[in-house]
PDB file of N, CA and C in Angstrom:
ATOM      1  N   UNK A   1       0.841  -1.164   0.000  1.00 74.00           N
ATOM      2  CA  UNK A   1       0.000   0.000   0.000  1.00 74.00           C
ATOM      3  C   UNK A   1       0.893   1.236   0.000  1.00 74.00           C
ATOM      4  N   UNK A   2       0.142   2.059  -0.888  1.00 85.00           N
ATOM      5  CA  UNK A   2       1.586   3.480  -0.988  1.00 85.00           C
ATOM      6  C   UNK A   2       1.235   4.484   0.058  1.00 85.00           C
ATOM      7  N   UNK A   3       2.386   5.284   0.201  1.00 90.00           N
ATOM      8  CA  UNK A   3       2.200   6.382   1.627  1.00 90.00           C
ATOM      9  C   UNK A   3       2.236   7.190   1.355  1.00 90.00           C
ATOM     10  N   UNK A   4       1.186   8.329   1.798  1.00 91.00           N
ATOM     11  CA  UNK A   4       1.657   9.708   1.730  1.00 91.00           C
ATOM     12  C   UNK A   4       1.188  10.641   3.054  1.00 91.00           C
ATOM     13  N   UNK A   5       2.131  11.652   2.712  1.00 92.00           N
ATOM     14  CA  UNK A   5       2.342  13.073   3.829  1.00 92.00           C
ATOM     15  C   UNK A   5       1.949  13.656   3.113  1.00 92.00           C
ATOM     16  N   UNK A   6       1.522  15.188   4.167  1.00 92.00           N
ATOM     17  CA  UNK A   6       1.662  16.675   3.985  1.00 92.00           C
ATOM     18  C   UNK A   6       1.350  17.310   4.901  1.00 92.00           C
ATOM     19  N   UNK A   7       1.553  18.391   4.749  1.00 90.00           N
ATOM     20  CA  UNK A   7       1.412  19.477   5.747  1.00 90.00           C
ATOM     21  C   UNK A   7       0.229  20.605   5.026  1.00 90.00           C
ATOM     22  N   UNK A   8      -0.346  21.818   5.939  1.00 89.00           N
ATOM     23  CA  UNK A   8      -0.321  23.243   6.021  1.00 89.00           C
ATOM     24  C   UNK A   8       0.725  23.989   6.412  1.00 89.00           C
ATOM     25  N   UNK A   9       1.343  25.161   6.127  1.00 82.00           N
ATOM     26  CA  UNK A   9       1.633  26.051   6.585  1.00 82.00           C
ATOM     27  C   UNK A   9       3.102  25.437   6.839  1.00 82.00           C
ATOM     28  N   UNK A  10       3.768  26.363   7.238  1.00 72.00           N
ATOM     29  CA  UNK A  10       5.358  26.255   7.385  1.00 72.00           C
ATOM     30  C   UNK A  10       6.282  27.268   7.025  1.00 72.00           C
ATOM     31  N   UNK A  11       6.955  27.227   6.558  1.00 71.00           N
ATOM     32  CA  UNK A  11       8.220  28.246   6.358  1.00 71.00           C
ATOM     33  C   UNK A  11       9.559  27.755   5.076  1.00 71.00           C
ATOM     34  N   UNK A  12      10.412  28.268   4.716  1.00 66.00           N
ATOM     35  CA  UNK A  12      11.397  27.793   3.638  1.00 66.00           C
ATOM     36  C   UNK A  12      11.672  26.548   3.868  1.00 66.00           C
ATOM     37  N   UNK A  13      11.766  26.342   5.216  1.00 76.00           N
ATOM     38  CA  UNK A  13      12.168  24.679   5.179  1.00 76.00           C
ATOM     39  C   UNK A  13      11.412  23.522   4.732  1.00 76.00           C
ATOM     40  N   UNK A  14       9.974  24.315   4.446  1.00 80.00           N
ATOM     41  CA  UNK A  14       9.241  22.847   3.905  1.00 80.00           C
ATOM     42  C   UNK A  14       9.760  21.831   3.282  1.00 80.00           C
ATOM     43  N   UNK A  15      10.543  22.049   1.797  1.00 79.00           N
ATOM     44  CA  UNK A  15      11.119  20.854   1.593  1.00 79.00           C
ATOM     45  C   UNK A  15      12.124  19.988   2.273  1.00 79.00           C
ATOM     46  N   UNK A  16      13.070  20.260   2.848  1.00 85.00           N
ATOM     47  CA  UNK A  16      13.567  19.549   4.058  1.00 85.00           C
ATOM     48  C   UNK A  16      12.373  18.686   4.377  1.00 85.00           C
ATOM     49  N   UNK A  17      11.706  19.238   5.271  1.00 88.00           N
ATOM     50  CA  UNK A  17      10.916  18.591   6.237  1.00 88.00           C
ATOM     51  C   UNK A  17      10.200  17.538   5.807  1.00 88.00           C
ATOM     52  N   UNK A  18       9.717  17.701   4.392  1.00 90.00           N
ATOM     53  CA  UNK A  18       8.235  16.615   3.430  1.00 90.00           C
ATOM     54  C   UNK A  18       9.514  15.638   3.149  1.00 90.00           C
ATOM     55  N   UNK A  19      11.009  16.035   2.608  1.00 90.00           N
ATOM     56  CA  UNK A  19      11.633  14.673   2.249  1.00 90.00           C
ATOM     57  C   UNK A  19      12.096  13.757   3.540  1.00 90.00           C
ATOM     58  N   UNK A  20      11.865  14.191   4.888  1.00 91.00           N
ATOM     59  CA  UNK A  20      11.975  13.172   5.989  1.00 91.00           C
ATOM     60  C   UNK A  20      10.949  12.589   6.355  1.00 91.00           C
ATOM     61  N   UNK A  21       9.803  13.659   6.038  1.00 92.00           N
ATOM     62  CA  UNK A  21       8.384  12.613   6.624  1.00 92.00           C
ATOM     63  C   UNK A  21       8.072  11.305   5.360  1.00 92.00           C
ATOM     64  N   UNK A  22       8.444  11.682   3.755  1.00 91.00           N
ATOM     65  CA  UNK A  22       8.581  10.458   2.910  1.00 91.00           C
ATOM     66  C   UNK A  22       9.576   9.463   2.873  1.00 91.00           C
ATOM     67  N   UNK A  23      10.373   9.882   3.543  1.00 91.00           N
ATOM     68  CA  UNK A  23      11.690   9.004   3.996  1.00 91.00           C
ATOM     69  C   UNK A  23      11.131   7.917   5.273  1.00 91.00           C
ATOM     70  N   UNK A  24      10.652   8.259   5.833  1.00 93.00           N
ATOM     71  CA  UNK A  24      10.103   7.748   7.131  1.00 93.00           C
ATOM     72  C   UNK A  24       9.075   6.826   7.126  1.00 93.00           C
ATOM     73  N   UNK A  25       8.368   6.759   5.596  1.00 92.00           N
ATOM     74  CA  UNK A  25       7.327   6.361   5.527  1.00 92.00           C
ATOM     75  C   UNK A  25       7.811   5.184   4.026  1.00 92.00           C
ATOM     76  N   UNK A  26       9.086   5.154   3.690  1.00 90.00           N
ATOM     77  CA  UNK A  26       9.840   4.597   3.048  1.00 90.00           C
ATOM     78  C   UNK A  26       9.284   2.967   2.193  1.00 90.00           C
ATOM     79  N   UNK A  27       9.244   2.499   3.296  1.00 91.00           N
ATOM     80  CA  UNK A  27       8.792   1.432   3.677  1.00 91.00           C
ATOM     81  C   UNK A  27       7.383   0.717   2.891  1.00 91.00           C
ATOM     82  N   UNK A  28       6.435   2.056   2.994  1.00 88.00           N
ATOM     83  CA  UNK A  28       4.998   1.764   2.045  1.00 88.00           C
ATOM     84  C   UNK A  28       4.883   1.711   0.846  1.00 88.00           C
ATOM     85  N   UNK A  29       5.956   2.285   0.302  1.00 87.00           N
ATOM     86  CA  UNK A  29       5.980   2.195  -1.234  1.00 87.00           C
ATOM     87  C   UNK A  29       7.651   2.198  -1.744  1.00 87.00           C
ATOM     88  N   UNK A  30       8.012   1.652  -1.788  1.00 87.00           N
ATOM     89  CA  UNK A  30       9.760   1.346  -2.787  1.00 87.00           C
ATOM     90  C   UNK A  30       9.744   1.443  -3.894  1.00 87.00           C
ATOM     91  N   UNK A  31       8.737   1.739  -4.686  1.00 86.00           N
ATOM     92  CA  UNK A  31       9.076   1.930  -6.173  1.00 86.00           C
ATOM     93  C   UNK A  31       9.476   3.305  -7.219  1.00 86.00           C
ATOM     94  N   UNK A  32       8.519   4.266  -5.862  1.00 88.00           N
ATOM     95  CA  UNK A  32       8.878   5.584  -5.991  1.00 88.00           C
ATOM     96  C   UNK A  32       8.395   6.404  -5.230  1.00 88.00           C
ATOM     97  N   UNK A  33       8.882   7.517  -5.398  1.00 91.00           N
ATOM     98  CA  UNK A  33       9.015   8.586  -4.349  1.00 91.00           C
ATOM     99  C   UNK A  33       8.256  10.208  -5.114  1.00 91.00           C
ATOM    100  N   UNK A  34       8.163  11.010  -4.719  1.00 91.00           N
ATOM    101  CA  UNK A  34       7.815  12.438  -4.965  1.00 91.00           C
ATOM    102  C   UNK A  34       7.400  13.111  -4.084  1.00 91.00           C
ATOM    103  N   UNK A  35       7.017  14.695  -3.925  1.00 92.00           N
ATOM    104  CA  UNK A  35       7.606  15.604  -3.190  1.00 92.00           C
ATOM    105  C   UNK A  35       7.209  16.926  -4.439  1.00 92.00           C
ATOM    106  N   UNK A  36       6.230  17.694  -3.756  1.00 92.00           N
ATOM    107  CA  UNK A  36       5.924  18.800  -3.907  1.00 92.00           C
ATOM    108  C   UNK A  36       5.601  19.950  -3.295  1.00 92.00           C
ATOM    109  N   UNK A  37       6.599  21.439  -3.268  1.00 90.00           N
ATOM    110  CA  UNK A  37       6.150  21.976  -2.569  1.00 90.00           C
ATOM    111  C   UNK A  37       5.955  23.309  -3.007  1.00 90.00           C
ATOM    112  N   UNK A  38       5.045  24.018  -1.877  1.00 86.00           N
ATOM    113  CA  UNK A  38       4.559  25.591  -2.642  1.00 86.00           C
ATOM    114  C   UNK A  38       4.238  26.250  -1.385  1.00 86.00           C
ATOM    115  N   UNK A  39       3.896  27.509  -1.798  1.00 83.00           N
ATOM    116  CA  UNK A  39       3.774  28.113  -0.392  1.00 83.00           C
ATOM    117  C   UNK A  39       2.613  28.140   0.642  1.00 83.00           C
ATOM    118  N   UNK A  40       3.294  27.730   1.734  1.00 83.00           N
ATOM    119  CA  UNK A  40       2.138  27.346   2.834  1.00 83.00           C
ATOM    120  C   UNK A  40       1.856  25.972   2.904  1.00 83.00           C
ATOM    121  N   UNK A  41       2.747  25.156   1.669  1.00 89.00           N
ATOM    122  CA  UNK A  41       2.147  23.582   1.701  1.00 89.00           C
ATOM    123  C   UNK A  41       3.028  22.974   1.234  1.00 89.00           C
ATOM    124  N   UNK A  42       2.875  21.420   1.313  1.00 91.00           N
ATOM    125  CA  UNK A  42       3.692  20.137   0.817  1.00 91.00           C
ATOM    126  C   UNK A  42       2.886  18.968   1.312  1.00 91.00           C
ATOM    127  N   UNK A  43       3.568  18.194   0.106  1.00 93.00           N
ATOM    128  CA  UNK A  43       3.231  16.929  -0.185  1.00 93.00           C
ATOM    129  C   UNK A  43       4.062  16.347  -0.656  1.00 93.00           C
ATOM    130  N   UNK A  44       3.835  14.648  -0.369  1.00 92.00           N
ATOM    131  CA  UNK A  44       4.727  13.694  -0.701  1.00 92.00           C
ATOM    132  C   UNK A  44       4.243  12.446  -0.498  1.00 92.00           C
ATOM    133  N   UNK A  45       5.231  11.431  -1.435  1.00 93.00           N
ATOM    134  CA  UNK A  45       4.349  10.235  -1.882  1.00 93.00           C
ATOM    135  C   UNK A  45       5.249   9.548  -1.619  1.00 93.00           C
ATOM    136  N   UNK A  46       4.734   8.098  -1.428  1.00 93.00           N
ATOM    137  CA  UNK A  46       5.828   7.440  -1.873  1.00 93.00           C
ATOM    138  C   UNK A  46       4.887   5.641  -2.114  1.00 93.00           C
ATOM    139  N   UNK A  47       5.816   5.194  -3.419  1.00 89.00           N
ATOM    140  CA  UNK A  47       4.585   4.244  -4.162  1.00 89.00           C
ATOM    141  C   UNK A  47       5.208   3.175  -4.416  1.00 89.00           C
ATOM    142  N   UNK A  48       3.710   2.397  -4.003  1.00 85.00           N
ATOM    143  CA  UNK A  48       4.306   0.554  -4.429  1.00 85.00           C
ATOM    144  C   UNK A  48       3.799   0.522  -5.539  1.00 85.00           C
ATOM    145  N   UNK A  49       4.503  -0.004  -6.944  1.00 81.00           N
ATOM    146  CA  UNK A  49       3.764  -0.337  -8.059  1.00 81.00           C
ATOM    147  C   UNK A  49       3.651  -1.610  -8.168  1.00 81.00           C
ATOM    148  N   UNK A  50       2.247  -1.696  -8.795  1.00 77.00           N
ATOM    149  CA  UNK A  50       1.272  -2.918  -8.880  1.00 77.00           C
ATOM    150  C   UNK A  50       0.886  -3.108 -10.150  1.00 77.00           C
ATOM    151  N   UNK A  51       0.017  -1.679 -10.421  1.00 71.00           N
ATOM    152  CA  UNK A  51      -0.621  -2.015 -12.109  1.00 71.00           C
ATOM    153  C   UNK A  51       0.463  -0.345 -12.273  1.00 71.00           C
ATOM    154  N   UNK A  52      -0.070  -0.361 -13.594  1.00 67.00           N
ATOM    155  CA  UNK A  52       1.255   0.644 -14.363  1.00 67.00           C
ATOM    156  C   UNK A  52       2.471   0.892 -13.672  1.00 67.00           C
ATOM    157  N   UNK A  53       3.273  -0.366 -13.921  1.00 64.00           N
ATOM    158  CA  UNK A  53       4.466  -0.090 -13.314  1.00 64.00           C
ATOM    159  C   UNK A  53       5.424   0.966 -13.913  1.00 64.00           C
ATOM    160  N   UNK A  54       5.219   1.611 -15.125  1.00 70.00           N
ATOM    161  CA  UNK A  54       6.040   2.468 -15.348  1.00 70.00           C
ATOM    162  C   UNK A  54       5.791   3.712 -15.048  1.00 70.00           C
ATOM    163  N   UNK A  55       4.250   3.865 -15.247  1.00 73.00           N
ATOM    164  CA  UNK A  55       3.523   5.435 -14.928  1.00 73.00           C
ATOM    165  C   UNK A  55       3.164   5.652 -13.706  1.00 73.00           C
ATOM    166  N   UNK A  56       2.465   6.615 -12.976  1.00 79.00           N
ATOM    167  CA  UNK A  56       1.856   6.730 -12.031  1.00 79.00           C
ATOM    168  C   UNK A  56       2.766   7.492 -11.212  1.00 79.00           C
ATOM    169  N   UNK A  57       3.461   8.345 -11.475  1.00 84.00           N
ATOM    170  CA  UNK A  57       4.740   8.698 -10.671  1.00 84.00           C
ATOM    171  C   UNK A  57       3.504  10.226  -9.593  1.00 84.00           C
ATOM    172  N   UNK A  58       3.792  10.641  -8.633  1.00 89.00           N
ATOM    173  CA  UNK A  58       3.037  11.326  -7.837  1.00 89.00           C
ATOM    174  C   UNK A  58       4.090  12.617  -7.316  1.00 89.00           C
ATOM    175  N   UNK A  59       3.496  13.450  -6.611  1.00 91.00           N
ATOM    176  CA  UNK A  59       2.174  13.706  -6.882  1.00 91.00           C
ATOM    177  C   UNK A  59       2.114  14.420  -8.362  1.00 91.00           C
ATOM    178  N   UNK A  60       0.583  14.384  -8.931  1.00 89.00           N
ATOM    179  CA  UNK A  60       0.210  14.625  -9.900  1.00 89.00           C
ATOM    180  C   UNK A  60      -0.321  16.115  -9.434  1.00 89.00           C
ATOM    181  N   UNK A  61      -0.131  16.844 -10.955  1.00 92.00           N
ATOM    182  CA  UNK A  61      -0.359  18.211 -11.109  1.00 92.00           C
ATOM    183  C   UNK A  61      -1.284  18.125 -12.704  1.00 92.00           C
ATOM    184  N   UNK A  62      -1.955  19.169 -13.090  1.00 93.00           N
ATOM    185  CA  UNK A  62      -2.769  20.048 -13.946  1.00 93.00           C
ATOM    186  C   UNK A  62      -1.541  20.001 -14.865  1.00 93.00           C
ATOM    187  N   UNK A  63      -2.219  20.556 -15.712  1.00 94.00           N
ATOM    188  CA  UNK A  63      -1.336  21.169 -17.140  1.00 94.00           C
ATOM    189  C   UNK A  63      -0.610  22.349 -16.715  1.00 94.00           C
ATOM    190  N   UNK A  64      -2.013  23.441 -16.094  1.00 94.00           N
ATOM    191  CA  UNK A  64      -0.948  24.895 -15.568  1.00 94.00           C
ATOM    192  C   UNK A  64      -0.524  24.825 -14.062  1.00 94.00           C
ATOM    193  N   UNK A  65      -0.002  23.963 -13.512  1.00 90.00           N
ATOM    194  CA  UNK A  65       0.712  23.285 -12.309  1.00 90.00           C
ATOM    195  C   UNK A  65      -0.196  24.226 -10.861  1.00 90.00           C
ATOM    196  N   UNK A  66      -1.583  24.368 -11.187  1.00 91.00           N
ATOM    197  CA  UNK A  66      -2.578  25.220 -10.265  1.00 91.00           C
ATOM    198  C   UNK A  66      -3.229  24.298  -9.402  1.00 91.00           C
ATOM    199  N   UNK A  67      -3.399  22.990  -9.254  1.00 92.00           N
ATOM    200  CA  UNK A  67      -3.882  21.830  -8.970  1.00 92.00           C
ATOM    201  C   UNK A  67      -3.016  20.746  -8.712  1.00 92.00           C
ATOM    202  N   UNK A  68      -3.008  19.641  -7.630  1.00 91.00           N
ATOM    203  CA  UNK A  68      -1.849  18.738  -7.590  1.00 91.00           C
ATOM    204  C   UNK A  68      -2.698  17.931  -6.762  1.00 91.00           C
ATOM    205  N   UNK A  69      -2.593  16.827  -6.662  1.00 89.00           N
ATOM    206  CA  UNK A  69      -2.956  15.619  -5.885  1.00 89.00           C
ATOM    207  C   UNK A  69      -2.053  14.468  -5.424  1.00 89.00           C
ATOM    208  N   UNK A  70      -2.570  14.257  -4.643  1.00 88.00           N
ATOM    209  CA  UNK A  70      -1.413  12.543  -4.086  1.00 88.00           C
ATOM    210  C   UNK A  70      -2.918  11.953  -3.424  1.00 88.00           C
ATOM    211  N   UNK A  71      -2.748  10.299  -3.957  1.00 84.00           N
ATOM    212  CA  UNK A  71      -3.855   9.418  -3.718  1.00 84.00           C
ATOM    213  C   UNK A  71      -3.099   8.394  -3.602  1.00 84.00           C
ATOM    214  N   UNK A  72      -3.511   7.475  -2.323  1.00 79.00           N
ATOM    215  CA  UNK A  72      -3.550   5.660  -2.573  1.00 79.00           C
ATOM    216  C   UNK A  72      -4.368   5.043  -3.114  1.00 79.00           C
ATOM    217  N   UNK A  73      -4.618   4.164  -3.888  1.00 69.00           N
ATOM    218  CA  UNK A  73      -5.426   3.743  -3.983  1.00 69.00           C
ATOM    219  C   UNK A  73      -5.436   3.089  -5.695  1.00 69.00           C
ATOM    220  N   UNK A  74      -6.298   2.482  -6.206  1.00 72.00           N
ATOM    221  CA  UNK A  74      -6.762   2.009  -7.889  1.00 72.00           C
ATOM    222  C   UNK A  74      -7.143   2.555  -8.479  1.00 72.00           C
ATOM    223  N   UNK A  75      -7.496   2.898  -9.550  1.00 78.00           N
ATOM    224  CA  UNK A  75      -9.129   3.082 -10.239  1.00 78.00           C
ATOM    225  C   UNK A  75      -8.841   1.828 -11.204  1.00 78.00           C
ATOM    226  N   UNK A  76      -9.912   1.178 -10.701  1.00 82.00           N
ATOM    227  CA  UNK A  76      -9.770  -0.248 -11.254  1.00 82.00           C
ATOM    228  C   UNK A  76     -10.713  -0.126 -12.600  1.00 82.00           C
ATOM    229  N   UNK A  77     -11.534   1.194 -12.482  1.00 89.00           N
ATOM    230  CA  UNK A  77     -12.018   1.348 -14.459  1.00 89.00           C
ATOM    231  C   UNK A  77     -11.438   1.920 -15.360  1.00 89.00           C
ATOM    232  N   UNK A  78     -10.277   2.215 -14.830  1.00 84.00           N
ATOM    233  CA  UNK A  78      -9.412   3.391 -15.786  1.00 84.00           C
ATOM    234  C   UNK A  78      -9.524   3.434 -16.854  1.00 84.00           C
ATOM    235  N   UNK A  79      -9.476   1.604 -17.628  1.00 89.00           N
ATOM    236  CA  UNK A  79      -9.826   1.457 -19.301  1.00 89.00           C
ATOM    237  C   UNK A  79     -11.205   2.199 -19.324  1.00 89.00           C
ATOM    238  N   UNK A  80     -11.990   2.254 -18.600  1.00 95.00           N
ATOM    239  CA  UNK A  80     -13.453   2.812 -19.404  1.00 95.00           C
ATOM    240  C   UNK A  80     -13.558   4.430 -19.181  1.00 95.00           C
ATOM    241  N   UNK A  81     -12.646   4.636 -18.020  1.00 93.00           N
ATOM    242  CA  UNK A  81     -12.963   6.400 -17.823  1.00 93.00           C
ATOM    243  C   UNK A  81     -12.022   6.779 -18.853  1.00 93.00           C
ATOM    244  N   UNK A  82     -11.149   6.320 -19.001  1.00 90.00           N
ATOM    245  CA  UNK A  82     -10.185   7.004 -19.961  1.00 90.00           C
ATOM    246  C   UNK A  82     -10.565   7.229 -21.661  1.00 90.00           C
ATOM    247  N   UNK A  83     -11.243   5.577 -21.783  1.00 95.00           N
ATOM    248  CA  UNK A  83     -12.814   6.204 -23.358  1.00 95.00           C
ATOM    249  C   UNK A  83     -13.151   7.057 -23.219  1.00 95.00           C
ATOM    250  N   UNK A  84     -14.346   7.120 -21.961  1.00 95.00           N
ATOM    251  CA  UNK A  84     -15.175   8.508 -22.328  1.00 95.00           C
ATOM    252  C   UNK A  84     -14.751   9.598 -21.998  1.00 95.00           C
ATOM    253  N   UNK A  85     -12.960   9.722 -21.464  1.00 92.00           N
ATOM    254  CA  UNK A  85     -12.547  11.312 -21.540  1.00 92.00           C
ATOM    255  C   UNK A  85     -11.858  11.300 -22.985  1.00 92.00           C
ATOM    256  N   UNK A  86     -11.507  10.425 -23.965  1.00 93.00           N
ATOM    257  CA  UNK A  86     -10.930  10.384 -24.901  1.00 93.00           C
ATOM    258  C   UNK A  86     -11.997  10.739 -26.113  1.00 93.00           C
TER     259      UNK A  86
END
C-alpha cells in the first residue's frame, strides 16, 4: 500500500521537512518517491507499483501546475474512464 504526507503552513524549510516525513514512511511504497512543494504547503508520496508499473509517478499536477494531488489507492475502471474522456 503506498504512503503519503503533507502538511499546512510552514516556512522555507518545507522541503527539508516533506523529504523526511517520505523518507520515514519509506517502507509503504519502494518503487517511488515524490515531493511537492509551494507556499504554505507540501506533499509527498511514496509508491508501491502494482498495475502501471512504469507510470503513475506522484504527486500529480494540472497542465498549468494550479492543482496537484497525491492518492492511494486504484481506479480499477481506468480502461473505461479514460474512453469517455478520450
Amino acid at each position: 500500500m503506498c504512503g503519503i504526507a503533507g502538511f499546512i503552513g510552514g516556512d522555507a524549510e518545507v522541503a527539508g521537512i516533506i523529504d523526511r516525513m517520505a523518507s520515514v514512511i519509506g517502507h509503504r511504497g519502494p518503487d517511488d518517491k515524490g515531493t511537492l512543494t509551494g507556499p504554505g504547503f507540501a506533499l509527498g508520496h511514496r509508491r508501491l507499483a502494482i498495475i502501471d508499473l512504469a507510470g503513475g509517478h506522484q504527486p500529480m499536477v494540472n497542465a498549468d501546475r494550479t492543482l496537484a494531488i497525491v492518492f492511494n489507492g486504484e481506479i480499477y475502471n481506468f480502461r473505461q474512464l479514460m474512453a469517455e474522456l478520450k
